XYZ file of C-alpha atoms in Angstrom:
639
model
C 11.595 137.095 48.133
C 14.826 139.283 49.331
C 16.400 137.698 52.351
C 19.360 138.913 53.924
C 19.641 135.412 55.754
C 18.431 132.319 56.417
C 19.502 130.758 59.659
C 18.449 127.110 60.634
C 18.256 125.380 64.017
C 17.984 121.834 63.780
C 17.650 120.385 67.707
C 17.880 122.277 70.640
C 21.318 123.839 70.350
C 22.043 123.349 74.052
C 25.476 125.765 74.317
C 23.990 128.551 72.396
C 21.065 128.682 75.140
C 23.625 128.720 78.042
C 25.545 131.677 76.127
C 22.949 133.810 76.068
C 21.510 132.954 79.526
C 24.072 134.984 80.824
C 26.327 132.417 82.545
C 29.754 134.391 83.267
C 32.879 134.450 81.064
C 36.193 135.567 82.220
C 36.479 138.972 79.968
C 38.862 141.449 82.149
C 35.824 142.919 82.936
C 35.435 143.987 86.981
C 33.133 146.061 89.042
C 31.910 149.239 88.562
C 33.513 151.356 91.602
C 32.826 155.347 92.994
C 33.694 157.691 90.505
C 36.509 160.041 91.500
C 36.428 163.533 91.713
C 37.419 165.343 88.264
C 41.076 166.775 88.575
C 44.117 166.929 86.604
C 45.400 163.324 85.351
C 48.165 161.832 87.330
C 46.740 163.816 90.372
C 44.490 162.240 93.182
C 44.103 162.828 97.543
C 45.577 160.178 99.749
C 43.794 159.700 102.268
C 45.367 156.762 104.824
C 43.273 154.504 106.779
C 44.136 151.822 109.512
C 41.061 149.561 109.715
C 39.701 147.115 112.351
C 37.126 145.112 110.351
C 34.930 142.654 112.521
C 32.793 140.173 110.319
C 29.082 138.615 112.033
C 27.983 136.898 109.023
C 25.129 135.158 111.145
C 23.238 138.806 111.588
C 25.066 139.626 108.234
C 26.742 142.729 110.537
C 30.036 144.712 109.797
C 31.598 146.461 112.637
C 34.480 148.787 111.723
C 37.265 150.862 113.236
C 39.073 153.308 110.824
C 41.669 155.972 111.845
C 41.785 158.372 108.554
C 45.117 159.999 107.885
C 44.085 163.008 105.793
C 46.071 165.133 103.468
C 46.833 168.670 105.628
C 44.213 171.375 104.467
C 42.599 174.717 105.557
C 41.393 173.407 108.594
C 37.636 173.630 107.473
C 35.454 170.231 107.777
C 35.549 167.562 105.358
C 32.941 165.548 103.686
C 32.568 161.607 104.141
C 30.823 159.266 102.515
C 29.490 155.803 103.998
C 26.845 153.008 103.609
C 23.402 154.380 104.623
C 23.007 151.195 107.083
C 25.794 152.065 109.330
C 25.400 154.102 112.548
C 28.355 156.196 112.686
C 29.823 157.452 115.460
C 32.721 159.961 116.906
C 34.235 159.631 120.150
C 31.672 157.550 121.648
C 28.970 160.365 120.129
C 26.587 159.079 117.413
C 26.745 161.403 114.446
C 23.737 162.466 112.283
C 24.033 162.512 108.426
C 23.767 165.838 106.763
C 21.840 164.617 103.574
C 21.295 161.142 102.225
C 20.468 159.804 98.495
C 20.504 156.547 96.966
C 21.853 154.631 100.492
C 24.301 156.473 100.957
C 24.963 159.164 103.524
C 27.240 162.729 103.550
C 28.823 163.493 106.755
C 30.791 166.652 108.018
C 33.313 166.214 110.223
C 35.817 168.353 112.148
C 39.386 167.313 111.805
C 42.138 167.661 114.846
C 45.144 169.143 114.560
C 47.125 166.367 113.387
C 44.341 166.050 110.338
C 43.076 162.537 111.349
C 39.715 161.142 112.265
C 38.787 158.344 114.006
C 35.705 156.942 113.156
C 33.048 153.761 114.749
C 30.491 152.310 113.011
C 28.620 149.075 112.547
C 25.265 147.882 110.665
C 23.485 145.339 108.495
C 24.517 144.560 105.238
C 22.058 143.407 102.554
C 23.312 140.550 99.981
C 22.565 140.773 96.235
C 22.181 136.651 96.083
C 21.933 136.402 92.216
C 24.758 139.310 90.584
C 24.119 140.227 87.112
C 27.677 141.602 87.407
C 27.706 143.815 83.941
C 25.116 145.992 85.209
C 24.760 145.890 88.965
C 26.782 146.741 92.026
C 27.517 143.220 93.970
C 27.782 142.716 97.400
C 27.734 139.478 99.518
C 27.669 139.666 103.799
C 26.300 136.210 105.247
C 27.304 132.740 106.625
C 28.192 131.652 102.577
C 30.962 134.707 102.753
C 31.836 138.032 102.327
C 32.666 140.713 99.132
C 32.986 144.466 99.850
C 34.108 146.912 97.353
C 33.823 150.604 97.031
C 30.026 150.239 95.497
C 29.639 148.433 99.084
C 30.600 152.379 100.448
C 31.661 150.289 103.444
C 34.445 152.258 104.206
C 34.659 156.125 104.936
C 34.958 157.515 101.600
C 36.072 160.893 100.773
C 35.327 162.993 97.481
C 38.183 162.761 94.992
C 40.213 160.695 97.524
C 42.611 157.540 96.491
C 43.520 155.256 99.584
C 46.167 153.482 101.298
C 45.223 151.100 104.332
C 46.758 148.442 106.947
C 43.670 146.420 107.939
C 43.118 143.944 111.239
C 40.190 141.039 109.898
C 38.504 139.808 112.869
C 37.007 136.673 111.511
C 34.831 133.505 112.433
C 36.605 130.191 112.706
C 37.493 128.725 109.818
C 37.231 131.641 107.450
C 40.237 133.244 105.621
C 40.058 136.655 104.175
C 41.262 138.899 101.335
C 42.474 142.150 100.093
C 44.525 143.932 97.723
C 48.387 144.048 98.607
C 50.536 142.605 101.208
C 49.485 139.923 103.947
C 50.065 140.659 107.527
C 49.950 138.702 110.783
C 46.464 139.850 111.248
C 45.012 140.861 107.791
C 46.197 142.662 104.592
C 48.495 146.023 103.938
C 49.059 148.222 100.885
C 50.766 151.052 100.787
C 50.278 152.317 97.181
C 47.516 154.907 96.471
C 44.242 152.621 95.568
C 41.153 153.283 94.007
C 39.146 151.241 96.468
C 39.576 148.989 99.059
C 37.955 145.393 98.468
C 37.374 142.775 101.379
C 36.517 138.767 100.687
C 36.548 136.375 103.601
C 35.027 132.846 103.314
C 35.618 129.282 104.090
C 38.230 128.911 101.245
C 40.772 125.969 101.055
C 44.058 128.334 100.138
C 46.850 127.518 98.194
C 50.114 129.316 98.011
C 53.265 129.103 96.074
C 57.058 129.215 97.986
C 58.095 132.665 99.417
C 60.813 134.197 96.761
C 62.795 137.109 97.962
C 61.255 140.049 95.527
C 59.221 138.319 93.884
C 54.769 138.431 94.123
C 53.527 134.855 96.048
C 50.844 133.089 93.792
C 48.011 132.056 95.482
C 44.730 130.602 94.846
C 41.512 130.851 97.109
C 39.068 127.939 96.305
C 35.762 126.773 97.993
C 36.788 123.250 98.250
C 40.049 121.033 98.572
C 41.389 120.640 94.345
C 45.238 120.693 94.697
C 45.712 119.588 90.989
C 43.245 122.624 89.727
C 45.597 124.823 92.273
C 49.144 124.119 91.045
C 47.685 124.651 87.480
C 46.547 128.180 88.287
C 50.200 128.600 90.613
C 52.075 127.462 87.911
C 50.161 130.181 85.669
C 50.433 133.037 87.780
C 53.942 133.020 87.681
C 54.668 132.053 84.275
C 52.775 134.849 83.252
C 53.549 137.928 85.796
C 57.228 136.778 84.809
C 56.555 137.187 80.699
C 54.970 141.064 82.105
C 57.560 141.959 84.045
C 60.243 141.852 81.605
C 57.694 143.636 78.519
C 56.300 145.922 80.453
C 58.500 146.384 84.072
C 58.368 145.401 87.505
C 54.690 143.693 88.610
C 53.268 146.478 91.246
C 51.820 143.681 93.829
C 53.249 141.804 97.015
C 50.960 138.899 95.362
C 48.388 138.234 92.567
C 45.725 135.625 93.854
C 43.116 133.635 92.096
C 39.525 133.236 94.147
C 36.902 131.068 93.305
C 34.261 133.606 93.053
C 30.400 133.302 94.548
C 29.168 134.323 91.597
C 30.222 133.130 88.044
C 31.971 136.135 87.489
C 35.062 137.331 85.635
C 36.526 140.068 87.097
C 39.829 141.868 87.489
C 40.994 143.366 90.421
C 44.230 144.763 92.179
C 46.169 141.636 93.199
C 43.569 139.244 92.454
C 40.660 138.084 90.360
C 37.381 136.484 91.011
C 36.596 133.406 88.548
C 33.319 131.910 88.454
C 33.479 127.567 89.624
C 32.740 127.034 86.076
C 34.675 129.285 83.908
C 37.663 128.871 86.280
C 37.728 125.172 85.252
C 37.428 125.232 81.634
C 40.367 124.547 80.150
C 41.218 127.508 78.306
C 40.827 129.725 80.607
C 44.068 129.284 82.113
C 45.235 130.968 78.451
C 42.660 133.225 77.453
C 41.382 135.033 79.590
C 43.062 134.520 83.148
C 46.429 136.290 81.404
C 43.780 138.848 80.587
C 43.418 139.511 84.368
C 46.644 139.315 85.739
C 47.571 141.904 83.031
C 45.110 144.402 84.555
C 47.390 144.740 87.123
C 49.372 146.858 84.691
C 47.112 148.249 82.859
C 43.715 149.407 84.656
C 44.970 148.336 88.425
C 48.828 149.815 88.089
C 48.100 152.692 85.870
C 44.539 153.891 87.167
C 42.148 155.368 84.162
C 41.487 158.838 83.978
C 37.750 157.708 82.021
C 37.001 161.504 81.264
C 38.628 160.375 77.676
C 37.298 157.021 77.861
C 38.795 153.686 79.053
C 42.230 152.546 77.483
C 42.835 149.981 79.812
C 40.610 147.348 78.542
C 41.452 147.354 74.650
C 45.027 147.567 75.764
C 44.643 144.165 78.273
C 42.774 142.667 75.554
C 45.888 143.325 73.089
C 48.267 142.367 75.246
C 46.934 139.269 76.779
C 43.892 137.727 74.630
C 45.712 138.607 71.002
C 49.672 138.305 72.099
C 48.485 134.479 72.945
C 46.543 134.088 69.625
C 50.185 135.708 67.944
C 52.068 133.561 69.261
C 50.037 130.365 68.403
C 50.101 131.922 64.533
C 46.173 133.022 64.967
C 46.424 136.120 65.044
C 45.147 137.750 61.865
C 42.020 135.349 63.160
C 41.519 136.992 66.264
C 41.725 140.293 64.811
C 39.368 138.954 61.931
C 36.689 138.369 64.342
C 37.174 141.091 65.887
C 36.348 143.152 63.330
C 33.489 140.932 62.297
C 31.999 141.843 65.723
C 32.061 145.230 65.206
C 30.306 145.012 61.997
C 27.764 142.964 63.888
C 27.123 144.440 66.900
C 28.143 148.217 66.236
C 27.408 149.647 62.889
C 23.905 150.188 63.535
C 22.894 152.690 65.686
C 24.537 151.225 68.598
C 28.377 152.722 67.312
C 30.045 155.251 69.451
C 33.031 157.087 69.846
C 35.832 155.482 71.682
C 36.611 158.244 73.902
C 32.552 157.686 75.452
C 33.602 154.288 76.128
C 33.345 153.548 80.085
C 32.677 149.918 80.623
C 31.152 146.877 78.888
C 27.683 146.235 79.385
C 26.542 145.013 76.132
C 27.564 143.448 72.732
C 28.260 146.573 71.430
C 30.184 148.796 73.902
C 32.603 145.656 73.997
C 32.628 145.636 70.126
C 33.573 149.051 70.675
C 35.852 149.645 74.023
C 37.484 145.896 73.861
C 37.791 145.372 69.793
C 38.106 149.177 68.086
C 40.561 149.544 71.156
C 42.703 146.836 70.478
C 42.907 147.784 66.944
C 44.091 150.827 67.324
C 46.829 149.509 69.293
C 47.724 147.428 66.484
C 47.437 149.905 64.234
C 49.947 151.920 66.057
C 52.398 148.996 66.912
C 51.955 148.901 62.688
C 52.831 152.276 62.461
C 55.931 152.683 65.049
C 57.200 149.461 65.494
C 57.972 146.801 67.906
C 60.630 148.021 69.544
C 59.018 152.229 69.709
C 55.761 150.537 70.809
C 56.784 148.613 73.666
C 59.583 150.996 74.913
C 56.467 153.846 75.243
C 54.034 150.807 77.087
C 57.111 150.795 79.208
C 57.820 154.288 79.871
C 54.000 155.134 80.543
C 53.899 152.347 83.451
C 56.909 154.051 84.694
C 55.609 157.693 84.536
C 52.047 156.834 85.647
C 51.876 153.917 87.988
C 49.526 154.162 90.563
C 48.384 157.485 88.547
C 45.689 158.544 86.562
C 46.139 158.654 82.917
C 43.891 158.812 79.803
C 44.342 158.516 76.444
C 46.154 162.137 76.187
C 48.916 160.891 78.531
C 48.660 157.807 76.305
C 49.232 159.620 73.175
C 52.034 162.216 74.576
C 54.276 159.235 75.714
C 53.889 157.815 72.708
C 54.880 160.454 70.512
C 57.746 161.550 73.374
C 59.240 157.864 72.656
C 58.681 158.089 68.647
C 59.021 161.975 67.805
C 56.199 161.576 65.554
C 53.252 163.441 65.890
C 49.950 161.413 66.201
C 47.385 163.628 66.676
C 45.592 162.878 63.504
C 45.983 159.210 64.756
C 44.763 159.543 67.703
C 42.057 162.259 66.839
C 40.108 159.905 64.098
C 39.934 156.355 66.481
C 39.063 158.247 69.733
C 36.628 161.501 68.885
C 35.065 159.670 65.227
C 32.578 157.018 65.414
C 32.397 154.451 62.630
C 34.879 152.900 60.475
C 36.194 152.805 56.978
C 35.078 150.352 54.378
C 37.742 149.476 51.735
C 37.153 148.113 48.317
C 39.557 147.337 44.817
C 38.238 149.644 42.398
C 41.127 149.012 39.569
C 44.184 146.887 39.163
C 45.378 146.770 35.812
C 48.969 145.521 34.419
C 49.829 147.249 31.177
C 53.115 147.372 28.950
C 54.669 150.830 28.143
C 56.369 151.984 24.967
C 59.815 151.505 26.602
C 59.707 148.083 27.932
C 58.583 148.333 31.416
C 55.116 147.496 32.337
C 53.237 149.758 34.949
C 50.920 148.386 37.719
C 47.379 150.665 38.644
C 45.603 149.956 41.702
C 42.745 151.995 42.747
C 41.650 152.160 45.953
C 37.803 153.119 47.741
C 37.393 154.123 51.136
C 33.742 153.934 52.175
C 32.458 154.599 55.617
C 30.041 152.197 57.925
C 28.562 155.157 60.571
C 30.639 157.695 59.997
C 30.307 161.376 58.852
C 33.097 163.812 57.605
C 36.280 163.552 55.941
C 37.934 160.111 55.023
C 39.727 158.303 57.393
C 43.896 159.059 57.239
C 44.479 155.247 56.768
C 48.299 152.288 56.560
C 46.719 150.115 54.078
C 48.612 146.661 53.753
C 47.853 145.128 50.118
C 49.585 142.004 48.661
C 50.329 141.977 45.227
C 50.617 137.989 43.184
C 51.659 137.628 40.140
C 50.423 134.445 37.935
C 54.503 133.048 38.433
C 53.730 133.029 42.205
C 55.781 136.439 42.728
C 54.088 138.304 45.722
C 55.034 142.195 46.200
C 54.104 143.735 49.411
C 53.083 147.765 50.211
C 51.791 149.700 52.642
C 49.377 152.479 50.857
C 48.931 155.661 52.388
C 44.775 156.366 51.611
C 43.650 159.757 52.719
C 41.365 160.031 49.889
C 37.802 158.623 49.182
C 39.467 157.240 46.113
C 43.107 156.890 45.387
C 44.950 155.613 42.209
C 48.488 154.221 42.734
C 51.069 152.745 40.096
C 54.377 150.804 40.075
C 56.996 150.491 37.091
C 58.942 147.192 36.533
C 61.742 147.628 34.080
C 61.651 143.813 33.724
C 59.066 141.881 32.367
C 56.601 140.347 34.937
C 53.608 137.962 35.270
C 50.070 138.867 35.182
C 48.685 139.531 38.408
C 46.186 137.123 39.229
C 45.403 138.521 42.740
C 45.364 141.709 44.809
C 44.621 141.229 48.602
C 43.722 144.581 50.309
C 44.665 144.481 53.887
C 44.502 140.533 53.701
C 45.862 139.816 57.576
C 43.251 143.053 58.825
C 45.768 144.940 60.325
C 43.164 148.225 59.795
C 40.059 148.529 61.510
C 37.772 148.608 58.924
C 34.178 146.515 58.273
C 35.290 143.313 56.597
C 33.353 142.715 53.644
C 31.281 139.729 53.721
C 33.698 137.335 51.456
C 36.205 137.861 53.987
C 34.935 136.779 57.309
C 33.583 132.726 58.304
C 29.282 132.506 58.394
C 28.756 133.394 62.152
C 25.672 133.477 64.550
C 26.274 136.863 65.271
C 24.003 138.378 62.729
C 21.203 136.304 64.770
C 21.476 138.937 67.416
C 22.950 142.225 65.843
C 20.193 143.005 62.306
C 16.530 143.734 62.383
C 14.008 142.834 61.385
C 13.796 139.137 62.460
C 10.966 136.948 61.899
C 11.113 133.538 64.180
C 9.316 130.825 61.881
C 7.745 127.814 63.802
C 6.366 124.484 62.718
C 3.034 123.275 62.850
C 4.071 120.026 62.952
C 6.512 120.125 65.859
C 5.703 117.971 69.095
C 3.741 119.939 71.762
C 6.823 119.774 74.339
C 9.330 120.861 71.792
C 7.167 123.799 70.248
C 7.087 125.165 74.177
C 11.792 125.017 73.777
C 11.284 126.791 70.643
C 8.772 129.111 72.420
C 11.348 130.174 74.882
C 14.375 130.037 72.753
C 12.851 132.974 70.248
C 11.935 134.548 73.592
C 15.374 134.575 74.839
C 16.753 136.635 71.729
C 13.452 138.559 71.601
C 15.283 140.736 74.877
C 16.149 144.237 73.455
C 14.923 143.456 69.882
C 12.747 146.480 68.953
C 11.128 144.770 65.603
C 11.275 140.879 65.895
C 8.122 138.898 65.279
C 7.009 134.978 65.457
C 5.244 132.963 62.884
C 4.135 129.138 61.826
C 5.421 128.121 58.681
C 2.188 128.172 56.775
C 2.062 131.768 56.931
C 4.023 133.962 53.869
C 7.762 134.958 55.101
C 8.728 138.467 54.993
C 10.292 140.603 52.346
C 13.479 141.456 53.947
C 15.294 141.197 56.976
C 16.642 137.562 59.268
C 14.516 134.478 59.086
C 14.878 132.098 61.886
C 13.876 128.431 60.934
C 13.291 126.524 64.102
C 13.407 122.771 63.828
C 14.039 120.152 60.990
C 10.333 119.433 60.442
C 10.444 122.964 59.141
C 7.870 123.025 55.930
C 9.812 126.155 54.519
C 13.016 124.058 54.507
C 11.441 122.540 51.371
C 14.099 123.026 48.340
C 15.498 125.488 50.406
C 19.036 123.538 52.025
C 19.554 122.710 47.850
C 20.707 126.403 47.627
C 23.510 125.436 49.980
C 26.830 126.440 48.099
C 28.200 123.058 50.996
C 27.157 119.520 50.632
C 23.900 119.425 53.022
C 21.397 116.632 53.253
C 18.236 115.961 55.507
C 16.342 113.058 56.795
C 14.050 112.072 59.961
C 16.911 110.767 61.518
C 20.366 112.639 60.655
C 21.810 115.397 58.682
C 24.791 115.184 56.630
C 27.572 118.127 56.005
C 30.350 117.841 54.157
C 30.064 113.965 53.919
C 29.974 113.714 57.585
C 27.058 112.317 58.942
C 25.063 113.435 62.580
C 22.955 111.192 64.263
C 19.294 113.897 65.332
C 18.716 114.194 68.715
C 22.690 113.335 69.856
C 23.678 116.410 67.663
C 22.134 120.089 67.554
C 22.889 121.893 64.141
C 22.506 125.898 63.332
C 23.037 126.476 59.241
C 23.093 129.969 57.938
C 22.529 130.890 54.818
C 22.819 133.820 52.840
C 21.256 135.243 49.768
C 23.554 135.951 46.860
């Protein structure tokens, strides 16, 4: 029989359920919003609007005022976009759509002389109750609160338009709202050229810290009173936009404020983020991923993406925030270890795709892809320029584009402005190739020459996990120790499928007893197995999987294992179930549910660790686990 792996559940493993049930994480990720009109990067309308917002969230009604401030043009009539629901009208006249598709109608409108429009309108607003926020449009309007953003189209929108706004919040008692930017006596102002305009009102409990000349107010929006939870996520706020400020320059908002979210979502916004009740109170959160989204507000909310050449801003955030905290904790070459496990997990099927087509996370692999090749290649080129190059160009693109458009290209130019090198290869073979390289030792011999030196050979392999064409152009660390305890350090240049390499030392040395080939994964690159922990990621990322149950299990507990191989049946296109008296597969995953197992027998004494089994605990590694207080998953792989 020819496994690929073995993986073992003993118990219910309780955490592992809740993962994959979908419960939300703080990632950086945030909502999907109107796409803007294709035009040159850096370029973008303004279009002004002064807002009068009323909220009725007992008939779940918005009624709206908005003078539009439009850029002077030809005269002609301009197109504007709103929410289906609304009746719109124009000087006291109700207006007519001229088309609409999907809820959401195109009117034309005449513009006065002065190029402003002043438009009425008011209607029901539907709530989506439960948000599965990777792949749907959220909206909430009703007496539990309110969240508007562009997908809402509950503002006049106009093709290829970016807005600024001042905005009067009539509200119930009680209730509190939100927006991006500045807050006035009446509601919220921001001046700077947006890419939507987001509302939140609610009974929130808010917390603010004290009002420093030039300097963003921290404040946190929760759903009930927690002042010790508050002053943690104060204290963060500005510990963090300080540490940003001085890497990357000034931090674009009046305020950044943290809001307990209706859903348990994570998601980034301009001036704020929405955190789940949860996920906001775990207690890593505070440094993981909440530095993840007050970072956006650099990258992704200060410099806006132009996503024709896919979406920087997410690899970059994850760089700078998620791995600069692992860094500086000395866990980095960890994080980027995993990182690159992922990718070999989720991605190197058919599931891999070119950087530059990356938009937005929705799955395993478009965040192996858009978060984790992303990051590496910023790490790859922080390798490459150094330190001081790499963050003087991060600083000198959030000068040149802030509250701009820019891709990857304008990425790339600064970058090579700032360096004078040219890195269009670079960029080229992470952005337009799909895949990576796989790198393997093919030779390293120490031999003694007629003259007294001895001369090292190293030959290196470059293989490729999906991915065509040439080999990849490739800064390959390797680590050289010699049986004395002598290390010698290089950086290989590998353009080749195979490449030989040799060093002379006129003194005697030690044998080498060790070559490491990029041992802290500073390259992307698929790991090879021996390098990365046993994970549970191949559980969801290889086919075929067979799920094995027992016959012997209890009735109620065969039902859990029932709907746990259901659960990671979604998306699998050849997964099957089976009892354990039936003959296992050839190839492929085998999921053992449950310690009563019968094709556990002499199986766990294959285990390269310590592992033993009885009715009522398991032992690993001398430690002992009591079943039923204790749920267990064991991989194991052939070889």
């Amino acid at each position: 029989m020819k496994l690929l792996n073995v993986l073992l559940f003993l118990g219910l493993p309780a955490l592992l359920l809740a993962g994959v049930a979908g419960c939300g994480q703080s990632d950086g990720g945030s909502p999907k919003v109107m796409p803007e009109k294709s035009m040159k990067a850096g370029t973008a309308l303004l279009v002004q609007h002064q807002l009068k917002v009323t909220i009725h969230p007992e008939s779940n009604e918005l009624e709206v005022s908005d003078e539009l401030q439009l850029p002077k043009g030809n005269g002609e009539p301009v197109s504007v976009y709103l929410n289906s629901v609304f009746q719109l009208s124009v000087d006291g006249q109700v207006i007519e759509p001229q088309s609409t598709v999907s809820g959401v109608s195109r009117y034309q409108l005449a513009v006065d002389d002065k190029h402003s429009l002043v438009l009425n309108y008011k209607g029901r607003l539907a709530s989506t109750p439960d948000c599965s926020w990777l792949v749907q449009a959220c909206l909430r309007l009703d007496e539990g609160g309110v969240f508007l953003d562009g997908n809402s189209h509950w503002y006049p929108h106009i093709e290829g338009a970016q807005h600024s706004f001042s905005m009067e919040v009539v509200l119930p008692d009680d209730w509190v709202s939100l927006s991006q930017g500045a807050q006035t006596n009446s509601g919220w102002e921001e001046k700077q050229p947006q890419r939507t305009i987001y509302l939140l009102a609610g009974k929130f409990k808010v917390y603010q810290s004290e009002e420093k000349a030039d300097q963003p107010r921290a404040m946190v929006y929760l759903q009930g009173d927690d002042p010790e939870l508050a002053a943690r996520y104060l204290k963060a706020t500005e510990q963090y936009i300080s540490e940003y400020s001085r890497l990357f320059g000034d931090y674009p908002y009046a305020k950044f404020a943290t809001v307990e979210s209706f859903w348990e979502t994570g998601w980034g916004m301009p001036s704020f983020t929405l955190l789940g009740s949860r996920v906001m109170r775990f207690p890593f959160i505070l440094h993981s991923s909440f530095p993840h989204e007050i970072l956006h507000n650099w990258w992704g909310n200060g410099v806006y993406v132009d996503s024709r050449e896919g979406n920087w801003s997410e690899g970059l955030t994850a760089y700078l925030a998620d791995h600069r905290n692992k860094q500086v904790k000395g866990e980095g070459m960890n994080y980027r270890r995993d990182t690159l496990q992922k990718y070999a997990a989720f991605a190197t099927g058919g599931d891999d795709f070119p950087l530059n087509q990356f938009r937005s996370r929705h799955d395993r692999a478009t965040q192996a892809v858009g978060y984790g090749k992303s990051l590496m290649l910023f790490h790859m080129l922080r390798k490459k320029l150094g330190d001081e190059l790499f963050f003087k160009s991060l600083r000198d693109f959030y000068q040149t584009y802030q509250f701009k458009r820019a891709g990857f290209d304008e990425l790339k130019t600064v970058f090579e402005r700032s360096s004078g090198e040219d890195l269009a290869v670079f960029f080229d073979q992470w952005l337009n190739r799909s895949g990576a390289p796989v790198l393997s030792l093919q030779d390293a011999t120490l031999k003694p020459l007629d003259d007294g030196q001895q001369q090292l050979n190293l030959a290196l392999h470059q293989g490729q996990a999906n991915a065509a064409g040439k080999p990849f152009i490739l800064d390959v660390p390797v680590v050289i120790q010699f049986e004395d305890g002598n290390t010698q350090r290089e950086t290989l240049m590998l353009t080749q499928q195979q490449q030989s390499y040799e060093w002379l030392f006129s003194k005697p040395v030690k044998p080498v007893i060790r070559v490491s080939i990029d041992p802290a994964f500073d390259v992307f690159r698929v790991p090879d197995v021996r390098e990365v922990p046993p994970a549970l990621n191949v559980l969801f990322s290889r086919e075929p999987k067979t799920f094995v149950l027992s016959r012997q299990v209890p009735a109620g507990m065969e039902l859990v294992w029932d709907d746990f191989a259901e659960t990671f049946s979604y998306g699998q296109k050849n997964m099957k179930v089976q009892y354990d008296d039936e003959a296992l597969p050839d190839d492929g995953i085998v999921v053992l549910l449950g310690g009563d197992n019968a094709m556990l027998s002499g199986l766990l004494d294959r285990a390269k660790q310590p592992f033993k089994l009885t009715e009522t605990a398991y032992s690993l590694n001398s430690m002992n686990y009591t079943c039923g207080l204790h749920s267990l998953a064991l991989t194991l792989q052939a070889g």
